[in-house]
């Protein structure tokens, strides 16, 4: 094994090009708890310079809970699992960093690009690096305009064939939540409500949609992960849907009003493709005077804390 953490490292199950930080590599080898963190939320989901502070804070939350943080990103065409402080600063500070879904990884590697990884690309790289727990804010999903745009996040298809546990506050409420839940069912992706019988609503504690299964402790989540392993599958993700605390959610009335104007602005300005989600998040942040950002951050913090506790429990 090369000791230089910046040298590309082949993983046991093939010639995966991912560079694991030394800390992450050791933790994986020793089967200690590790939590994967995505970087698109840092580069494209939060305003600079607060995004860097958040990225650092999230890593700190993982450490405090006794796990190793592994933020995932592509730098100079190398997929990194676990970033140094300087690498995290690059992802947070450079406006030229691209947004990479899993289909973008091969071109980004071949062309030596820098990129932040979405849920789909992060789950792909994290699972291949041997990680089993991942935390984010809200997943991508089926957009409300789907009949016109056919916009469904690549997150769903990738999660359907990647056996990783993803802690999130549901799917972003800018989406068609019932349609997304239906797609997750069709795709065979497991959904567990954490301490709730209602699927969370990202900025809101609840979406109004029920979940079929409820778990209440990290130990219960770890037991589900173990049962899935014993069964030998299915090879789909397990979503732990963890609501933002009620006293930190966005005011539902404000949410509904501002969301309507955001969707309208997206339509009239002809925003499409990868730009849609960052546009909507940014619009909501501006029009709520920053309140949506605070709710988003509260959700992410809660998810990262819970993911670390699950990773600790799963590593026992
Ligand atoms: N969660 C957040 N903020 C974000 C995202 C998630 O709180 O910015 C990102 C994730 O990286 C997710 C992506 O994968 O949004 C979905 O983008 P799209 O809808 O274009 O697939
Ligand atoms: Mn999309």
PDB file of C-alpha atoms in Angstrom, residues 81-273:
ATOM      1  CA  UNK A  81     -12.509  10.152  -0.411  1.00  0.00           C
ATOM      2  CA  UNK A  82     -11.459  12.212   2.600  1.00  0.00           C
ATOM      3  CA  UNK A  83     -10.105  15.721   1.992  1.00  0.00           C
ATOM      4  CA  UNK A  84      -7.334  17.735   3.640  1.00  0.00           C
ATOM      5  CA  UNK A  85      -8.133  21.237   4.942  1.00  0.00           C
ATOM      6  CA  UNK A  86      -6.591  22.770   1.820  1.00  0.00           C
ATOM      7  CA  UNK A  87      -8.621  20.490  -0.467  1.00  0.00           C
ATOM      8  CA  UNK A  88     -11.830  21.352   1.377  1.00  0.00           C
ATOM      9  CA  UNK A  89     -10.975  25.052   0.962  1.00  0.00           C
ATOM     10  CA  UNK A  90     -10.529  24.523  -2.782  1.00  0.00           C
ATOM     11  CA  UNK A  91     -13.953  22.910  -3.169  1.00  0.00           C
ATOM     12  CA  UNK A  92     -15.619  25.620  -1.089  1.00  0.00           C
ATOM     13  CA  UNK A  93     -13.762  28.592  -2.542  1.00  0.00           C
ATOM     14  CA  UNK A  94     -13.315  27.985  -6.260  1.00  0.00           C
ATOM     15  CA  UNK A  95     -16.370  29.094  -8.282  1.00  0.00           C
ATOM     16  CA  UNK A  96     -15.117  27.008 -11.226  1.00  0.00           C
ATOM     17  CA  UNK A  97     -15.748  23.706  -9.437  1.00  0.00           C
ATOM     18  CA  UNK A  98     -18.263  21.706 -11.466  1.00  0.00           C
ATOM     19  CA  UNK A  99     -21.242  19.729 -10.228  1.00  0.00           C
ATOM     20  CA  UNK A 100     -20.630  16.024 -10.876  1.00  0.00           C
ATOM     21  CA  UNK A 101     -23.252  13.321 -10.931  1.00  0.00           C
ATOM     22  CA  UNK A 102     -22.044   9.730 -11.311  1.00  0.00           C
ATOM     23  CA  UNK A 103     -22.209   9.909 -15.112  1.00  0.00           C
ATOM     24  CA  UNK A 104     -19.793  12.851 -15.022  1.00  0.00           C
ATOM     25  CA  UNK A 105     -17.048  11.025 -13.116  1.00  0.00           C
ATOM     26  CA  UNK A 106     -15.303   9.344 -16.060  1.00  0.00           C
ATOM     27  CA  UNK A 107     -15.072  12.528 -18.170  1.00  0.00           C
ATOM     28  CA  UNK A 108     -13.948  14.515 -15.103  1.00  0.00           C
ATOM     29  CA  UNK A 109     -11.184  11.981 -14.460  1.00  0.00           C
ATOM     30  CA  UNK A 110     -10.093  11.787 -18.069  1.00  0.00           C
ATOM     31  CA  UNK A 111     -10.007  15.559 -18.522  1.00  0.00           C
ATOM     32  CA  UNK A 112      -8.394  16.353 -15.161  1.00  0.00           C
ATOM     33  CA  UNK A 113     -11.326  18.423 -13.898  1.00  0.00           C
ATOM     34  CA  UNK A 114     -12.194  19.664 -10.404  1.00  0.00           C
ATOM     35  CA  UNK A 115     -15.704  18.844  -9.294  1.00  0.00           C
ATOM     36  CA  UNK A 116     -18.055  18.590  -6.354  1.00  0.00           C
ATOM     37  CA  UNK A 117     -19.933  15.292  -6.126  1.00  0.00           C
ATOM     38  CA  UNK A 118     -23.714  15.059  -5.842  1.00  0.00           C
ATOM     39  CA  UNK A 119     -25.452  12.344  -3.844  1.00  0.00           C
ATOM     40  CA  UNK A 120     -25.194   9.999  -6.831  1.00  0.00           C
ATOM     41  CA  UNK A 121     -21.461  10.474  -7.431  1.00  0.00           C
ATOM     42  CA  UNK A 122     -20.681  10.498  -3.696  1.00  0.00           C
ATOM     43  CA  UNK A 123     -22.593   7.285  -3.038  1.00  0.00           C
ATOM     44  CA  UNK A 124     -20.900   5.660  -6.032  1.00  0.00           C
ATOM     45  CA  UNK A 125     -17.371   6.557  -4.881  1.00  0.00           C
ATOM     46  CA  UNK A 126     -18.010   6.004  -1.177  1.00  0.00           C
ATOM     47  CA  UNK A 127     -19.438   2.509  -1.670  1.00  0.00           C
ATOM     48  CA  UNK A 128     -16.492   1.513  -3.850  1.00  0.00           C
ATOM     49  CA  UNK A 129     -14.106   2.786  -1.191  1.00  0.00           C
ATOM     50  CA  UNK A 130     -15.757   0.414   1.290  1.00  0.00           C
ATOM     51  CA  UNK A 131     -17.857   2.989   3.164  1.00  0.00           C
ATOM     52  CA  UNK A 132     -21.355   2.076   4.289  1.00  0.00           C
ATOM     53  CA  UNK A 133     -22.826   5.278   5.769  1.00  0.00           C
ATOM     54  CA  UNK A 134     -23.356   8.602   4.044  1.00  0.00           C
ATOM     55  CA  UNK A 135     -24.980  11.873   5.197  1.00  0.00           C
ATOM     56  CA  UNK A 136     -26.481  14.679   3.143  1.00  0.00           C
ATOM     57  CA  UNK A 137     -29.212  17.314   3.349  1.00  0.00           C
ATOM     58  CA  UNK A 138     -32.002  16.259   1.055  1.00  0.00           C
ATOM     59  CA  UNK A 139     -31.880  13.793  -1.821  1.00  0.00           C
ATOM     60  CA  UNK A 140     -32.669  14.713  -5.399  1.00  0.00           C
ATOM     61  CA  UNK A 141     -35.831  13.216  -6.855  1.00  0.00           C
ATOM     62  CA  UNK A 142     -38.709  13.716  -9.268  1.00  0.00           C
ATOM     63  CA  UNK A 143     -39.283  17.389 -10.085  1.00  0.00           C
ATOM     64  CA  UNK A 144     -42.784  18.888  -9.983  1.00  0.00           C
ATOM     65  CA  UNK A 145     -42.552  19.718 -13.683  1.00  0.00           C
ATOM     66  CA  UNK A 146     -41.714  16.136 -14.579  1.00  0.00           C
ATOM     67  CA  UNK A 147     -44.453  15.651 -17.186  1.00  0.00           C
ATOM     68  CA  UNK A 148     -42.977  18.588 -19.130  1.00  0.00           C
ATOM     69  CA  UNK A 149     -39.238  18.296 -18.382  1.00  0.00           C
ATOM     70  CA  UNK A 150     -38.740  14.604 -17.467  1.00  0.00           C
ATOM     71  CA  UNK A 151     -36.415  15.915 -14.743  1.00  0.00           C
ATOM     72  CA  UNK A 152     -35.711  13.149 -12.269  1.00  0.00           C
ATOM     73  CA  UNK A 153     -32.466  13.376 -10.293  1.00  0.00           C
ATOM     74  CA  UNK A 154     -29.830  10.800 -11.162  1.00  0.00           C
ATOM     75  CA  UNK A 155     -29.641  10.243  -7.392  1.00  0.00           C
ATOM     76  CA  UNK A 156     -32.581   7.817  -7.565  1.00  0.00           C
ATOM     77  CA  UNK A 157     -31.242   5.493 -10.259  1.00  0.00           C
ATOM     78  CA  UNK A 158     -27.829   5.287  -8.609  1.00  0.00           C
ATOM     79  CA  UNK A 159     -29.288   4.641  -5.142  1.00  0.00           C
ATOM     80  CA  UNK A 160     -31.296   1.801  -6.678  1.00  0.00           C
ATOM     81  CA  UNK A 161     -28.084  -0.107  -7.329  1.00  0.00           C
ATOM     82  CA  UNK A 162     -25.768   0.991  -4.522  1.00  0.00           C
ATOM     83  CA  UNK A 163     -25.955  -0.665  -1.125  1.00  0.00           C
ATOM     84  CA  UNK A 164     -25.159   2.313   1.072  1.00  0.00           C
ATOM     85  CA  UNK A 165     -27.077   3.780   4.021  1.00  0.00           C
ATOM     86  CA  UNK A 166     -27.971   7.414   3.341  1.00  0.00           C
ATOM     87  CA  UNK A 167     -29.103   9.709   6.143  1.00  0.00           C
ATOM     88  CA  UNK A 168     -31.116  12.648   4.797  1.00  0.00           C
ATOM     89  CA  UNK A 169     -34.020  14.934   5.701  1.00  0.00           C
ATOM     90  CA  UNK A 170     -36.108  13.326   2.981  1.00  0.00           C
ATOM     91  CA  UNK A 171     -36.016  14.725  -0.535  1.00  0.00           C
ATOM     92  CA  UNK A 172     -35.855  18.431  -1.257  1.00  0.00           C
ATOM     93  CA  UNK A 173     -39.317  19.952  -0.915  1.00  0.00           C
ATOM     94  CA  UNK A 174     -38.842  21.742  -4.236  1.00  0.00           C
ATOM     95  CA  UNK A 175     -39.616  18.284  -5.684  1.00  0.00           C
ATOM     96  CA  UNK A 176     -42.753  16.237  -6.220  1.00  0.00           C
ATOM     97  CA  UNK A 177     -42.472  14.296  -2.958  1.00  0.00           C
ATOM     98  CA  UNK A 178     -45.247  11.676  -3.534  1.00  0.00           C
ATOM     99  CA  UNK A 179     -43.900  10.931  -7.036  1.00  0.00           C
ATOM    100  CA  UNK A 180     -40.367  10.581  -5.648  1.00  0.00           C
ATOM    101  CA  UNK A 181     -41.543   8.200  -2.926  1.00  0.00           C
ATOM    102  CA  UNK A 182     -43.331   6.143  -5.564  1.00  0.00           C
ATOM    103  CA  UNK A 183     -40.166   5.997  -7.681  1.00  0.00           C
ATOM    104  CA  UNK A 184     -38.149   4.887  -4.644  1.00  0.00           C
ATOM    105  CA  UNK A 185     -40.632   2.082  -4.069  1.00  0.00           C
ATOM    106  CA  UNK A 186     -40.511   1.014  -7.716  1.00  0.00           C
ATOM    107  CA  UNK A 187     -36.719   1.083  -7.675  1.00  0.00           C
ATOM    108  CA  UNK A 188     -36.578  -0.988  -4.480  1.00  0.00           C
ATOM    109  CA  UNK A 189     -34.816   1.620  -2.367  1.00  0.00           C
ATOM    110  CA  UNK A 190     -35.519   1.120   1.352  1.00  0.00           C
ATOM    111  CA  UNK A 191     -37.022   4.059   3.258  1.00  0.00           C
ATOM    112  CA  UNK A 192     -37.085   4.188   7.064  1.00  0.00           C
ATOM    113  CA  UNK A 193     -38.498   7.129   8.991  1.00  0.00           C
ATOM    114  CA  UNK A 194     -36.212   8.008  11.903  1.00  0.00           C
ATOM    115  CA  UNK A 195     -38.394   8.670  14.933  1.00  0.00           C
ATOM    116  CA  UNK A 196     -41.291   9.536  12.648  1.00  0.00           C
ATOM    117  CA  UNK A 197     -44.127   7.866  10.788  1.00  0.00           C
ATOM    118  CA  UNK A 198     -44.182  10.713   8.302  1.00  0.00           C
ATOM    119  CA  UNK A 199     -41.658  11.214   5.517  1.00  0.00           C
ATOM    120  CA  UNK A 200     -39.715  14.414   6.353  1.00  0.00           C
ATOM    121  CA  UNK A 201     -40.086  17.490   4.134  1.00  0.00           C
ATOM    122  CA  UNK A 202     -36.450  18.722   4.029  1.00  0.00           C
ATOM    123  CA  UNK A 203     -37.012  22.383   5.089  1.00  0.00           C
ATOM    124  CA  UNK A 204     -40.111  21.143   6.904  1.00  0.00           C
ATOM    125  CA  UNK A 205     -40.266  18.427   9.556  1.00  0.00           C
ATOM    126  CA  UNK A 206     -43.015  16.607   7.699  1.00  0.00           C
ATOM    127  CA  UNK A 207     -44.110  16.186   4.083  1.00  0.00           C
ATOM    128  CA  UNK A 208     -47.587  14.844   4.834  1.00  0.00           C
ATOM    129  CA  UNK A 209     -46.621  11.495   3.247  1.00  0.00           C
ATOM    130  CA  UNK A 210     -46.457   8.344   5.389  1.00  0.00           C
ATOM    131  CA  UNK A 211     -43.482   5.970   5.635  1.00  0.00           C
ATOM    132  CA  UNK A 212     -43.916   2.191   5.874  1.00  0.00           C
ATOM    133  CA  UNK A 213     -41.188   1.663   8.477  1.00  0.00           C
ATOM    134  CA  UNK A 214     -40.077   3.606  11.515  1.00  0.00           C
ATOM    135  CA  UNK A 215     -36.843   3.144  13.471  1.00  0.00           C
ATOM    136  CA  UNK A 216     -36.015   4.973  16.669  1.00  0.00           C
ATOM    137  CA  UNK A 217     -32.351   4.328  17.506  1.00  0.00           C
ATOM    138  CA  UNK A 218     -29.002   4.020  15.700  1.00  0.00           C
ATOM    139  CA  UNK A 219     -28.935   0.450  16.958  1.00  0.00           C
ATOM    140  CA  UNK A 220     -32.156  -0.340  15.095  1.00  0.00           C
ATOM    141  CA  UNK A 221     -30.707   1.137  11.914  1.00  0.00           C
ATOM    142  CA  UNK A 222     -27.549  -0.946  12.333  1.00  0.00           C
ATOM    143  CA  UNK A 223     -29.730  -4.034  12.822  1.00  0.00           C
ATOM    144  CA  UNK A 224     -31.491  -3.327   9.513  1.00  0.00           C
ATOM    145  CA  UNK A 225     -28.110  -2.902   7.806  1.00  0.00           C
ATOM    146  CA  UNK A 226     -26.969  -6.217   9.260  1.00  0.00           C
ATOM    147  CA  UNK A 227     -30.153  -8.016   8.207  1.00  0.00           C
ATOM    148  CA  UNK A 228     -29.746  -6.720   4.679  1.00  0.00           C
ATOM    149  CA  UNK A 229     -26.181  -8.038   4.639  1.00  0.00           C
ATOM    150  CA  UNK A 230     -27.267 -11.436   5.932  1.00  0.00           C
ATOM    151  CA  UNK A 231     -29.898 -11.600   3.201  1.00  0.00           C
ATOM    152  CA  UNK A 232     -27.270 -10.771   0.609  1.00  0.00           C
ATOM    153  CA  UNK A 233     -29.222  -7.763  -0.599  1.00  0.00           C
ATOM    154  CA  UNK A 234     -31.059  -6.168  -2.190  1.00  0.00           C
ATOM    155  CA  UNK A 235     -28.226  -4.113  -3.652  1.00  0.00           C
ATOM    156  CA  UNK A 236     -30.082  -0.861  -3.200  1.00  0.00           C
ATOM    157  CA  UNK A 237     -29.587   1.974  -0.773  1.00  0.00           C
ATOM    158  CA  UNK A 238     -31.249   2.264   2.598  1.00  0.00           C
ATOM    159  CA  UNK A 239     -32.606   5.763   3.201  1.00  0.00           C
ATOM    160  CA  UNK A 240     -32.817   6.942   6.801  1.00  0.00           C
ATOM    161  CA  UNK A 241     -35.274   9.823   6.635  1.00  0.00           C
ATOM    162  CA  UNK A 242     -34.478  12.094   9.588  1.00  0.00           C
ATOM    163  CA  UNK A 243     -36.698  15.169  10.078  1.00  0.00           C
ATOM    164  CA  UNK A 244     -35.353  18.615  10.862  1.00  0.00           C
ATOM    165  CA  UNK A 245     -36.387  19.431  14.464  1.00  0.00           C
ATOM    166  CA  UNK A 246     -39.790  21.141  14.541  1.00  0.00           C
ATOM    167  CA  UNK A 247     -38.427  24.307  16.178  1.00  0.00           C
ATOM    168  CA  UNK A 248     -35.801  24.677  13.444  1.00  0.00           C
ATOM    169  CA  UNK A 249     -37.993  24.062  10.413  1.00  0.00           C
ATOM    170  CA  UNK A 250     -38.949  26.775   7.932  1.00  0.00           C
ATOM    171  CA  UNK A 251     -42.353  28.354   8.544  1.00  0.00           C
ATOM    172  CA  UNK A 252     -44.637  26.175   6.363  1.00  0.00           C
ATOM    173  CA  UNK A 253     -46.689  29.166   5.181  1.00  0.00           C
ATOM    174  CA  UNK A 254     -43.554  31.027   4.068  1.00  0.00           C
ATOM    175  CA  UNK A 255     -42.266  27.818   2.495  1.00  0.00           C
ATOM    176  CA  UNK A 256     -45.320  27.272   0.314  1.00  0.00           C
ATOM    177  CA  UNK A 257     -45.581  30.901  -0.765  1.00  0.00           C
ATOM    178  CA  UNK A 258     -41.916  31.305  -1.688  1.00  0.00           C
ATOM    179  CA  UNK A 259     -41.677  27.906  -3.353  1.00  0.00           C
ATOM    180  CA  UNK A 260     -44.466  28.856  -5.754  1.00  0.00           C
ATOM    181  CA  UNK A 261     -42.551  31.962  -6.872  1.00  0.00           C
ATOM    182  CA  UNK A 262     -39.305  29.972  -7.152  1.00  0.00           C
ATOM    183  CA  UNK A 263     -40.870  27.380  -9.444  1.00  0.00           C
ATOM    184  CA  UNK A 264     -42.422  30.159 -11.527  1.00  0.00           C
ATOM    185  CA  UNK A 265     -39.059  31.952 -11.835  1.00  0.00           C
ATOM    186  CA  UNK A 266     -37.377  28.695 -12.869  1.00  0.00           C
ATOM    187  CA  UNK A 267     -39.952  28.209 -15.616  1.00  0.00           C
ATOM    188  CA  UNK A 268     -39.946  31.757 -16.994  1.00  0.00           C
ATOM    189  CA  UNK A 269     -36.136  31.951 -16.982  1.00  0.00           C
ATOM    190  CA  UNK A 270     -35.835  28.625 -18.773  1.00  0.00           C
ATOM    191  CA  UNK A 271     -33.488  27.068 -16.189  1.00  0.00           C
ATOM    192  CA  UNK A 272     -32.904  23.385 -17.005  1.00  0.00           C
ATOM    193  CA  UNK A 273     -30.700  20.388 -16.200  1.00  0.00           C
TER     194      UNK A 273
END
